[in-house]
Amino acid sequence: MNNILRKIKKNPDIYIMILVSIIILIIGLFTIGFIKSIFVILILNIIFQIPNIIKYINNKKKKNDKPTYDYKAMNNYHDKKKIVMNDTPSIKKVKNDKEKIKMKKKKNNSSNKKKKNKVQKVLQIILLVCFIGSIMIIFACIAFFLYIMINSPKFNPDALYKSEPSYLYATDGTEMASLGTERRILLTYDEVPEVLVNAIIATEDSKFFQHNGVDLGRFLKASLGQLAGQDAGGASTLTMQISKNAYTDTTSTGIKGIIRKFTDVYLSVFKIEPTYTKEQIFEFYINSYFLGGGYGVEQTSLTYFGKSAKDLNLAEAAMIAGLFQSPSTYNPYTNPEGTEKRRKQVLYLMNRHGYITDKEYDIAAQMTVDKIVQPRAEGTDSDIDPNYQSFIDAVVREIADKTGLDPYTTPMDIYTTMDPDKQKYVADIMNGVTYEWENDQVKAGIAVIDVNTGAVVALGGSRNATKER
């Protein structure tokens, strides 16, 4: 330890620069890349060494200078010597007083030196502790990064467009439905209207075209929030969201949330971004997500607006961009008020980032969800038994409320309390098969409860409910 202290004391600047270089290298790997990081470190080292270089040049100049003799000073010296030889008693007294003053000064200097030495020792110990702590943190970061690399999912490009469905089981264990079955129409970047590109970038990742897979500022803020046990969302870039959607999961709190986020960072920075262009990554994003009306923006646009995505206007594009956060929560058929609030938030972000003017914002804000979304189509476009639809919709809402997850986008095995026979019986009543309703305008709702357990075994949410969600 004493040896380490001596070395640090002799060359503290070198050890500080080593620490700074390592920290810059680690941060640079996630932001500007390895080669650029090395280049930055070299420049900083050169700048850091400039004072030492100047000092070295000055010392060399001093050595080269020839010594000169001051003959006048030498003569004065000899004259003083003669005076001292002929000291009178009064001169000796003055001399003694001077010596006493010198002695006092020496004592004061020695005590000041001792104090300075103590302060220096304390500073050296603090420097040593900081140095050792920094080294430990750096090694811990390296070990954590190696752990992420070793345990991260294998990168498979085919997985970017594949999503496992969620399966629902009745009370007897039989499978009654699968959610999130893929129905998608792929779009290229050139087929996406500029207004939709701007809406998604402004809402989800304003620096998408500048970063290399991670927005470091937002990411560090979210990581600190997770260490504090909070749900610090909102830090994922489009690339990280693709990784989460295709390779990892939605865990966002605790140590598991931190590991998941760093895994997304690793896959984004070292796998996805180097392999694909920004335009291709954007294509993965808009085509892979389930947005309520099917997978991808094209299928969703056809479902909600009856038109291709390339024909979307500002008001419609803002609504679709808002669906990426939670397609079930912002489904315009089941929650038009929430959808409208989210749509206006997207318009606000577009205006804030300079994509639209205040006037464009006002015009688009007036075109509310009930005015731009087409009526729900009759019939069913899914493989779910229409008799089960009311119960399934209630289950999806309950899961979203309790977990914050969407079964349409997050694969799950869901075991329900539904009794298929009782559910079929309730559906027949609601659809007028076993009961004659006065007219089609009469509204109704039924819930069947198991008196022994209190579990809901059958639901009739609305009459003639056949459309999914």
Short mmCIF file of C-alpha atoms in Angstrom, two decimals:
data_model
loop_
_atom_site.label_atom_id
_atom_site.label_comp_id
_atom_site.label_asym_id
_atom_site.label_seq_id
_atom_site.Cartn_x
_atom_site.Cartn_y
_atom_site.Cartn_z
CA MET A 1 0.00 0.00 0.00
CA ASN A 2 2.87 2.37 0.84
CA ASN A 3 4.43 1.58 -2.54
CA ILE A 4 1.17 2.43 -4.30
CA LEU A 5 0.94 5.68 -2.33
CA ARG A 6 4.49 6.61 -3.29
CA LYS A 7 3.81 5.93 -6.97
CA ILE A 8 0.58 7.94 -6.91
CA LYS A 9 2.34 10.74 -5.03
CA LYS A 10 5.11 10.87 -7.63
CA ASN A 11 2.86 10.74 -10.70
CA PRO A 12 -0.78 11.46 -9.72
CA ASP A 13 -1.54 12.98 -13.14
CA ILE A 14 -0.74 9.73 -14.94
CA TYR A 15 -3.14 7.66 -12.82
CA ILE A 16 -5.91 10.23 -13.13
CA MET A 17 -5.49 10.22 -16.92
CA ILE A 18 -5.60 6.40 -16.99
CA LEU A 19 -8.91 6.41 -15.09
CA VAL A 20 -10.37 9.13 -17.33
CA SER A 21 -9.27 7.22 -20.45
CA ILE A 22 -10.93 3.98 -19.28
CA ILE A 23 -14.16 5.78 -18.40
CA ILE A 24 -14.21 7.56 -21.80
CA LEU A 25 -13.60 4.24 -23.55
CA ILE A 26 -16.52 2.53 -21.76
CA ILE A 27 -18.92 5.41 -22.44
CA GLY A 28 -17.64 5.75 -26.01
CA LEU A 29 -18.39 2.10 -26.82
CA PHE A 30 -22.11 2.85 -26.32
CA THR A 31 -22.15 6.23 -28.02
CA ILE A 32 -19.52 7.02 -30.67
CA GLY A 33 -17.85 3.62 -31.20
CA PHE A 34 -14.44 2.11 -30.36
CA ILE A 35 -12.27 3.83 -33.01
CA LYS A 36 -13.67 7.31 -32.33
CA SER A 37 -13.26 6.75 -28.58
CA ILE A 38 -9.57 5.90 -29.03
CA PHE A 39 -9.13 9.03 -31.16
CA VAL A 40 -10.76 11.20 -28.43
CA ILE A 41 -8.55 9.61 -25.74
CA LEU A 42 -5.38 10.30 -27.78
CA ILE A 43 -6.32 13.97 -28.24
CA LEU A 44 -7.09 14.38 -24.52
CA ASN A 45 -3.78 12.73 -23.59
CA ILE A 46 -1.87 15.08 -25.89
CA ILE A 47 -3.66 18.12 -24.42
CA PHE A 48 -3.02 16.82 -20.90
CA GLN A 49 0.72 16.47 -21.60
CA ILE A 50 1.20 19.99 -23.06
CA PRO A 51 2.19 21.55 -19.67
CA ASN A 52 4.76 18.79 -19.10
CA ILE A 53 6.19 19.31 -22.59
CA ILE A 54 6.53 23.08 -21.98
CA LYS A 55 8.19 22.40 -18.61
CA TYR A 56 10.63 19.98 -20.23
CA ILE A 57 11.58 22.54 -22.92
CA ASN A 58 12.14 25.27 -20.32
CA ASN A 59 14.36 22.99 -18.20
CA LYS A 60 16.42 22.12 -21.24
CA LYS A 61 16.89 25.81 -22.03
CA LYS A 62 18.11 26.49 -18.47
CA LYS A 63 20.69 23.70 -18.72
CA ASN A 64 22.00 25.08 -21.99
CA ASP A 65 22.40 28.61 -20.57
CA LYS A 66 26.12 29.39 -19.59
CA PRO A 67 26.67 30.55 -15.98
CA THR A 68 27.75 34.22 -15.65
CA TYR A 69 29.69 35.74 -12.79
CA ASP A 70 28.77 39.03 -11.14
CA TYR A 71 32.14 40.50 -10.13
CA LYS A 72 30.50 43.44 -8.35
CA ALA A 73 28.50 41.07 -6.15
CA MET A 74 31.68 39.15 -5.36
CA ASN A 75 33.45 42.35 -4.23
CA ASN A 76 30.46 43.27 -2.00
CA TYR A 77 30.67 39.81 -0.47
CA HIS A 78 34.34 40.30 0.47
CA ASP A 79 33.60 43.75 1.90
CA LYS A 80 30.85 42.31 4.12
CA LYS A 81 33.21 39.63 5.30
CA LYS A 82 35.68 42.30 6.41
CA ILE A 83 32.98 44.14 8.36
CA VAL A 84 31.98 40.93 10.16
CA MET A 85 35.62 40.38 11.21
CA ASN A 86 35.64 43.81 12.86
CA ASP A 87 32.24 43.41 14.63
CA THR A 88 31.59 45.76 17.49
CA PRO A 89 29.50 44.63 20.54
CA SER A 90 26.46 46.51 19.22
CA ILE A 91 26.71 44.76 15.89
CA LYS A 92 27.00 41.38 17.68
CA LYS A 93 23.81 42.17 19.65
CA VAL A 94 21.92 42.91 16.45
CA LYS A 95 23.27 39.70 15.01
CA ASN A 96 22.03 37.66 18.00
CA ASP A 97 18.56 39.20 17.72
CA LYS A 98 18.46 38.26 14.07
CA GLU A 99 19.45 34.71 14.93
CA LYS A 100 16.61 34.48 17.48
CA ILE A 101 14.12 35.67 14.89
CA LYS A 102 15.48 33.11 12.45
CA MET A 103 15.07 30.34 15.05
CA LYS A 104 11.44 31.32 15.64
CA LYS A 105 10.79 31.33 11.93
CA LYS A 106 12.35 27.87 11.65
CA LYS A 107 10.09 26.55 14.43
CA ASN A 108 7.01 28.06 12.80
CA ASN A 109 8.04 26.65 9.43
CA SER A 110 8.59 23.20 10.90
CA SER A 111 5.15 23.19 12.57
CA ASN A 112 3.56 24.40 9.32
CA LYS A 113 5.37 21.65 7.46
CA LYS A 114 4.04 19.05 9.87
CA LYS A 115 0.49 20.33 9.35
CA LYS A 116 0.97 20.30 5.59
CA ASN A 117 2.35 16.76 5.75
CA LYS A 118 -0.74 15.62 7.70
CA VAL A 119 -3.06 17.24 5.17
CA GLN A 120 -1.08 15.69 2.32
CA LYS A 121 -1.31 12.23 3.94
CA VAL A 122 -5.09 12.57 4.32
CA LEU A 123 -5.41 13.70 0.70
CA GLN A 124 -3.20 10.81 -0.41
CA ILE A 125 -5.41 8.32 1.46
CA ILE A 126 -8.55 9.86 -0.09
CA LEU A 127 -6.92 9.74 -3.53
CA LEU A 128 -5.93 6.11 -2.98
CA VAL A 129 -9.46 5.15 -1.86
CA CYS A 130 -10.95 6.94 -4.89
CA PHE A 131 -8.42 5.30 -7.19
CA ILE A 132 -9.06 1.78 -5.83
CA GLY A 133 -12.85 2.41 -5.83
CA SER A 134 -12.74 3.61 -9.42
CA ILE A 135 -10.73 0.55 -10.47
CA MET A 136 -13.26 -1.73 -8.73
CA ILE A 137 -16.18 0.06 -10.42
CA ILE A 138 -14.47 -0.23 -13.81
CA PHE A 139 -13.83 -3.94 -13.33
CA ALA A 140 -17.42 -4.42 -12.13
CA CYS A 141 -18.68 -2.63 -15.28
CA ILE A 142 -16.46 -4.81 -17.49
CA ALA A 143 -17.69 -7.98 -15.71
CA PHE A 144 -21.33 -6.85 -16.06
CA PHE A 145 -20.83 -6.08 -19.75
CA LEU A 146 -19.28 -9.53 -20.31
CA TYR A 147 -22.25 -11.10 -18.49
CA ILE A 148 -24.64 -9.24 -20.81
CA MET A 149 -22.69 -10.37 -23.89
CA ILE A 150 -22.61 -14.02 -22.80
CA ASN A 151 -26.26 -14.23 -21.71
CA SER A 152 -27.88 -12.09 -24.40
CA PRO A 153 -30.24 -13.84 -26.86
CA LYS A 154 -28.74 -15.00 -30.12
CA PHE A 155 -29.31 -12.37 -32.79
CA ASN A 156 -31.61 -13.77 -35.45
CA PRO A 157 -32.92 -11.33 -38.09
CA ASP A 158 -35.90 -13.61 -38.78
CA ALA A 159 -37.16 -12.96 -35.22
CA LEU A 160 -37.75 -9.28 -36.00
CA TYR A 161 -41.03 -10.09 -37.77
CA LYS A 162 -42.14 -12.98 -35.60
CA SER A 163 -44.16 -12.72 -32.41
CA GLU A 164 -45.52 -15.53 -30.28
CA PRO A 165 -49.27 -15.23 -29.55
CA SER A 166 -50.83 -15.30 -26.09
CA TYR A 167 -52.95 -18.34 -25.26
CA LEU A 168 -56.10 -18.27 -23.13
CA TYR A 169 -57.37 -21.35 -21.32
CA ALA A 170 -60.81 -22.06 -19.90
CA THR A 171 -61.40 -23.27 -16.35
CA ASP A 172 -61.16 -26.91 -17.50
CA GLY A 173 -57.71 -26.29 -19.06
CA THR A 174 -58.80 -26.34 -22.70
CA GLU A 175 -57.43 -23.65 -25.04
CA MET A 176 -60.19 -21.22 -25.93
CA ALA A 177 -58.31 -18.57 -27.95
CA SER A 178 -54.96 -17.18 -29.09
CA LEU A 179 -54.34 -13.43 -29.18
CA GLY A 180 -51.98 -11.48 -31.38
CA THR A 181 -52.12 -13.74 -34.44
CA GLU A 182 -50.05 -11.98 -37.06
CA ARG A 183 -51.86 -10.21 -39.87
CA ARG A 184 -49.55 -7.68 -41.46
CA ILE A 185 -48.79 -5.89 -44.72
CA LEU A 186 -45.13 -4.84 -44.92
CA LEU A 187 -44.22 -1.30 -45.96
CA THR A 188 -40.86 0.04 -47.10
CA TYR A 189 -39.49 3.32 -45.75
CA ASP A 190 -40.22 5.08 -49.07
CA GLU A 191 -43.90 4.05 -48.86
CA VAL A 192 -44.38 5.71 -45.46
CA PRO A 193 -45.63 9.32 -45.66
CA GLU A 194 -43.33 11.95 -44.17
CA VAL A 195 -46.04 13.07 -41.75
CA LEU A 196 -46.13 9.59 -40.17
CA VAL A 197 -42.31 9.36 -39.99
CA ASN A 198 -42.21 12.73 -38.22
CA ALA A 199 -45.01 11.76 -35.83
CA ILE A 200 -43.27 8.54 -34.76
CA ILE A 201 -39.81 10.13 -34.44
CA ALA A 202 -41.13 13.11 -32.43
CA THR A 203 -43.06 10.82 -30.08
CA GLU A 204 -40.83 7.78 -29.61
CA ASP A 205 -37.22 8.78 -30.36
CA SER A 206 -36.43 12.37 -31.33
CA LYS A 207 -32.70 11.61 -31.88
CA PHE A 208 -33.23 8.42 -33.91
CA PHE A 209 -31.22 9.56 -36.93
CA GLN A 210 -28.34 10.89 -34.76
CA HIS A 211 -27.58 8.13 -32.22
CA ASN A 212 -26.09 4.67 -32.79
CA GLY A 213 -28.77 2.71 -30.97
CA VAL A 214 -28.88 4.36 -27.53
CA ASP A 215 -29.66 7.86 -26.29
CA LEU A 216 -27.07 7.97 -23.47
CA GLY A 217 -28.61 10.85 -21.49
CA ARG A 218 -32.11 9.35 -21.36
CA PHE A 219 -30.71 5.88 -20.76
CA LEU A 220 -28.60 6.87 -17.72
CA LYS A 221 -31.53 8.75 -16.22
CA ALA A 222 -33.79 5.71 -16.60
CA SER A 223 -31.13 3.34 -15.16
CA LEU A 224 -30.74 5.53 -12.05
CA GLY A 225 -34.52 5.52 -11.66
CA GLN A 226 -34.60 1.72 -11.82
CA LEU A 227 -31.84 1.46 -9.21
CA ALA A 228 -34.13 3.51 -6.97
CA GLY A 229 -36.89 0.95 -7.59
CA GLN A 230 -38.98 3.17 -9.87
CA ASP A 231 -40.52 2.38 -13.23
CA ALA A 232 -38.29 4.72 -15.25
CA GLY A 233 -39.61 4.18 -18.74
CA GLY A 234 -39.25 6.40 -21.75
CA ALA A 235 -35.52 5.85 -22.35
CA SER A 236 -35.73 3.22 -25.09
CA THR A 237 -34.81 4.24 -28.62
CA LEU A 238 -36.64 2.76 -31.61
CA THR A 239 -33.79 0.25 -31.98
CA MET A 240 -34.03 -0.76 -28.31
CA GLN A 241 -37.80 -1.15 -28.63
CA ILE A 242 -37.27 -3.48 -31.58
CA SER A 243 -34.86 -5.53 -29.45
CA LYS A 244 -37.39 -5.62 -26.58
CA ASN A 245 -40.18 -6.64 -28.94
CA ALA A 246 -38.20 -9.39 -30.70
CA TYR A 247 -35.56 -10.69 -28.27
CA THR A 248 -36.04 -9.72 -24.62
CA ASP A 249 -39.15 -8.77 -22.60
CA THR A 250 -40.92 -5.83 -20.96
CA THR A 251 -39.41 -6.06 -17.43
CA SER A 252 -38.70 -2.48 -16.39
CA THR A 253 -37.96 -2.44 -12.64
CA GLY A 254 -35.29 -3.82 -10.29
CA ILE A 255 -32.10 -5.61 -11.27
CA LYS A 256 -33.97 -7.66 -13.91
CA GLY A 257 -35.11 -4.42 -15.54
CA ILE A 258 -31.53 -3.10 -15.59
CA ILE A 259 -30.20 -6.35 -17.11
CA ARG A 260 -32.96 -6.30 -19.71
CA LYS A 261 -32.24 -2.67 -20.66
CA PHE A 262 -28.49 -3.27 -20.98
CA THR A 263 -29.22 -6.37 -23.08
CA ASP A 264 -31.32 -4.17 -25.37
CA VAL A 265 -28.43 -1.68 -25.50
CA TYR A 266 -25.96 -4.43 -26.44
CA LEU A 267 -28.20 -5.88 -29.16
CA SER A 268 -29.05 -2.39 -30.49
CA VAL A 269 -25.49 -1.01 -30.59
CA PHE A 270 -23.53 -4.11 -31.58
CA LYS A 271 -26.04 -6.21 -33.55
CA ILE A 272 -28.93 -4.24 -35.07
CA GLU A 273 -27.40 -0.82 -35.82
CA PRO A 274 -24.20 -2.16 -37.50
CA THR A 275 -26.24 -4.63 -39.59
CA TYR A 276 -29.04 -2.40 -40.89
CA THR A 277 -29.50 1.17 -42.09
CA LYS A 278 -31.69 3.63 -40.18
CA GLU A 279 -34.36 3.29 -42.85
CA GLN A 280 -34.43 -0.52 -42.48
CA ILE A 281 -34.62 -0.23 -38.68
CA PHE A 282 -37.56 2.15 -39.05
CA GLU A 283 -39.24 -0.40 -41.33
CA PHE A 284 -38.81 -3.12 -38.66
CA TYR A 285 -40.42 -0.80 -36.12
CA ILE A 286 -43.50 0.21 -38.09
CA ASN A 287 -44.14 -3.30 -39.44
CA SER A 288 -43.53 -5.44 -36.35
CA TYR A 289 -45.82 -3.91 -33.71
CA PHE A 290 -49.40 -4.96 -33.05
CA LEU A 291 -51.36 -1.69 -33.07
CA GLY A 292 -54.90 -2.84 -32.37
CA GLY A 293 -56.10 -3.14 -35.95
CA GLY A 294 -53.47 -5.73 -36.91
CA TYR A 295 -49.68 -5.85 -37.13
CA GLY A 296 -47.95 -2.81 -38.57
CA VAL A 297 -49.14 0.64 -39.61
CA GLU A 298 -50.56 -0.45 -42.98
CA GLN A 299 -52.97 -3.03 -41.55
CA THR A 300 -53.91 -0.62 -38.74
CA SER A 301 -54.55 2.22 -41.17
CA LEU A 302 -56.83 0.01 -43.24
CA THR A 303 -58.74 -1.09 -40.13
CA TYR A 304 -59.24 2.33 -38.53
CA PHE A 305 -59.34 4.67 -41.55
CA GLY A 306 -60.14 2.41 -44.51
CA LYS A 307 -57.13 3.74 -46.42
CA SER A 308 -53.48 2.92 -47.05
CA ALA A 309 -50.86 4.42 -44.73
CA LYS A 310 -49.40 6.41 -47.64
CA ASP A 311 -52.63 8.45 -47.76
CA LEU A 312 -52.71 9.39 -44.05
CA ASN A 313 -53.11 13.03 -43.08
CA LEU A 314 -51.60 14.73 -40.02
CA ALA A 315 -54.53 14.02 -37.68
CA GLU A 316 -54.61 10.31 -38.63
CA ALA A 317 -50.82 9.90 -38.51
CA ALA A 318 -50.75 11.36 -34.99
CA MET A 319 -53.31 8.80 -33.82
CA ILE A 320 -51.35 5.86 -35.23
CA ALA A 321 -48.08 7.16 -33.75
CA GLY A 322 -49.80 7.27 -30.35
CA LEU A 323 -50.85 3.61 -30.57
CA PHE A 324 -47.27 2.32 -30.25
CA GLN A 325 -47.24 3.08 -26.51
CA SER A 326 -50.27 0.88 -25.77
CA PRO A 327 -52.57 -0.27 -28.59
CA SER A 328 -55.18 -1.73 -26.21
CA THR A 329 -55.34 1.33 -23.96
CA TYR A 330 -55.66 3.70 -26.93
CA ASN A 331 -58.02 1.58 -29.02
CA PRO A 332 -60.37 4.18 -30.61
CA TYR A 333 -63.37 1.81 -30.49
CA THR A 334 -63.11 0.95 -26.80
CA ASN A 335 -61.46 4.11 -25.40
CA PRO A 336 -62.02 7.08 -27.74
CA GLU A 337 -61.40 9.64 -24.95
CA GLY A 338 -58.00 8.14 -24.08
CA THR A 339 -57.11 7.84 -27.76
CA GLU A 340 -57.92 11.50 -28.35
CA LYS A 341 -55.82 12.60 -25.38
CA ARG A 342 -52.86 10.56 -26.62
CA ARG A 343 -53.31 11.88 -30.20
CA LYS A 344 -53.11 15.48 -28.98
CA GLN A 345 -49.99 14.63 -27.00
CA VAL A 346 -48.37 13.41 -30.23
CA LEU A 347 -49.37 16.63 -32.00
CA TYR A 348 -47.88 18.65 -29.14
CA LEU A 349 -44.56 16.76 -29.43
CA MET A 350 -44.52 17.28 -33.21
CA ASN A 351 -45.03 21.00 -32.67
CA ARG A 352 -42.40 21.12 -29.93
CA HIS A 353 -39.77 19.44 -32.12
CA GLY A 354 -40.54 21.75 -35.04
CA TYR A 355 -42.27 19.28 -37.38
CA ILE A 356 -45.53 21.23 -37.53
CA THR A 357 -46.52 24.87 -37.01
CA ASP A 358 -48.97 26.20 -34.42
CA LYS A 359 -51.58 26.61 -37.16
CA GLU A 360 -51.17 23.00 -38.33
CA TYR A 361 -51.47 21.85 -34.73
CA ASP A 362 -54.77 23.74 -34.26
CA ILE A 363 -56.28 22.34 -37.48
CA ALA A 364 -55.27 18.72 -36.69
CA ALA A 365 -56.45 19.02 -33.06
CA GLN A 366 -59.97 19.92 -34.25
CA MET A 367 -60.22 16.65 -36.24
CA THR A 368 -61.14 14.46 -33.25
CA VAL A 369 -61.05 10.65 -33.12
CA ASP A 370 -64.82 10.25 -33.57
CA LYS A 371 -64.55 12.27 -36.80
CA ILE A 372 -61.56 10.51 -38.38
CA VAL A 373 -62.05 6.84 -37.42
CA GLN A 374 -64.41 4.82 -39.60
CA PRO A 375 -67.24 2.83 -37.92
CA ARG A 376 -66.35 -0.64 -36.72
CA ALA A 377 -66.86 -3.22 -39.45
CA GLU A 378 -69.51 -5.88 -38.99
CA GLY A 379 -68.55 -9.51 -38.51
CA THR A 380 -65.29 -10.92 -37.20
CA ASP A 381 -61.80 -10.82 -38.66
CA SER A 382 -60.26 -13.20 -36.12
CA ASP A 383 -60.26 -16.93 -35.37
CA ILE A 384 -61.74 -16.41 -31.88
CA ASP A 385 -65.10 -18.03 -31.17
CA PRO A 386 -67.53 -15.05 -31.13
CA ASN A 387 -69.31 -16.61 -28.14
CA TYR A 388 -66.15 -16.07 -26.08
CA GLN A 389 -65.44 -12.53 -27.23
CA SER A 390 -67.00 -10.58 -24.34
CA PHE A 391 -65.17 -12.69 -21.74
CA ILE A 392 -61.84 -12.41 -23.58
CA ASP A 393 -62.14 -8.60 -23.88
CA ALA A 394 -62.73 -8.37 -20.11
CA VAL A 395 -59.69 -10.57 -19.43
CA VAL A 396 -57.45 -8.43 -21.66
CA ARG A 397 -58.59 -5.23 -19.92
CA GLU A 398 -57.99 -6.74 -16.46
CA ILE A 399 -54.48 -7.93 -17.39
CA ALA A 400 -53.60 -4.51 -18.82
CA ASP A 401 -54.89 -2.77 -15.64
CA LYS A 402 -53.06 -5.09 -13.22
CA THR A 403 -49.75 -5.66 -15.05
CA GLY A 404 -49.43 -2.82 -17.57
CA LEU A 405 -48.78 -5.46 -20.26
CA ASP A 406 -50.75 -6.14 -23.42
CA PRO A 407 -51.46 -9.83 -24.22
CA TYR A 408 -51.61 -8.91 -27.90
CA THR A 409 -47.94 -7.84 -27.89
CA THR A 410 -46.50 -9.74 -24.89
CA PRO A 411 -46.73 -13.55 -25.19
CA MET A 412 -48.55 -15.05 -22.19
CA ASP A 413 -50.28 -18.19 -21.00
CA ILE A 414 -53.54 -16.93 -19.43
CA TYR A 415 -55.64 -19.27 -17.30
CA THR A 416 -59.15 -17.89 -16.88
CA THR A 417 -62.22 -18.84 -14.83
CA MET A 418 -64.48 -19.11 -17.89
CA ASP A 419 -66.85 -22.09 -18.10
CA PRO A 420 -67.30 -22.70 -21.89
CA ASP A 421 -70.82 -24.14 -21.53
CA LYS A 422 -72.11 -21.31 -19.37
CA GLN A 423 -70.40 -18.74 -21.63
CA LYS A 424 -72.11 -20.26 -24.68
CA TYR A 425 -75.46 -20.15 -22.86
CA VAL A 426 -75.00 -16.42 -22.01
CA ALA A 427 -73.90 -15.63 -25.59
CA ASP A 428 -77.03 -17.30 -26.98
CA ILE A 429 -79.19 -15.12 -24.73
CA MET A 430 -77.34 -11.93 -25.74
CA ASN A 431 -77.52 -12.78 -29.45
CA GLY A 432 -81.27 -13.55 -29.35
CA VAL A 433 -80.90 -17.30 -29.96
CA THR A 434 -82.65 -18.47 -26.77
CA TYR A 435 -84.33 -15.21 -25.80
CA GLU A 436 -86.49 -12.88 -27.85
CA TRP A 437 -85.46 -9.24 -27.49
CA GLU A 438 -87.91 -6.42 -28.13
CA ASN A 439 -85.67 -4.79 -30.76
CA ASP A 440 -81.98 -4.33 -31.72
CA GLN A 441 -81.71 -1.08 -29.74
CA VAL A 442 -82.16 -2.75 -26.35
CA LYS A 443 -78.89 -2.85 -24.40
CA ALA A 444 -77.94 -5.55 -21.91
CA GLY A 445 -75.10 -7.00 -19.85
CA ILE A 446 -74.80 -10.28 -17.97
CA ALA A 447 -72.29 -11.64 -15.45
CA VAL A 448 -72.49 -15.19 -14.08
CA ILE A 449 -70.71 -15.78 -10.74
CA ASP A 450 -69.71 -19.10 -9.16
CA VAL A 451 -71.41 -18.90 -5.72
CA ASN A 452 -68.77 -21.18 -4.14
CA THR A 453 -65.64 -19.31 -5.28
CA GLY A 454 -66.87 -15.86 -6.36
CA ALA A 455 -65.20 -16.34 -9.75
CA VAL A 456 -66.75 -14.90 -12.91
CA VAL A 457 -67.54 -17.91 -15.15
CA ALA A 458 -69.43 -16.19 -17.99
CA LEU A 459 -69.96 -12.67 -19.33
CA GLY A 460 -72.29 -10.97 -21.76
CA GLY A 461 -70.69 -7.60 -22.45
CA SER A 462 -72.98 -6.35 -25.20
CA ARG A 463 -75.53 -7.68 -27.65
CA ASN A 464 -74.26 -9.24 -30.90
CA ALA A 465 -70.61 -8.70 -29.93
CA THR A 466 -68.59 -10.50 -32.59
CA LYS A 467 -65.80 -8.05 -33.37
CA GLU A 468 -62.48 -8.58 -31.58
CA ARG A 469 -61.87 -5.76 -29.04
#
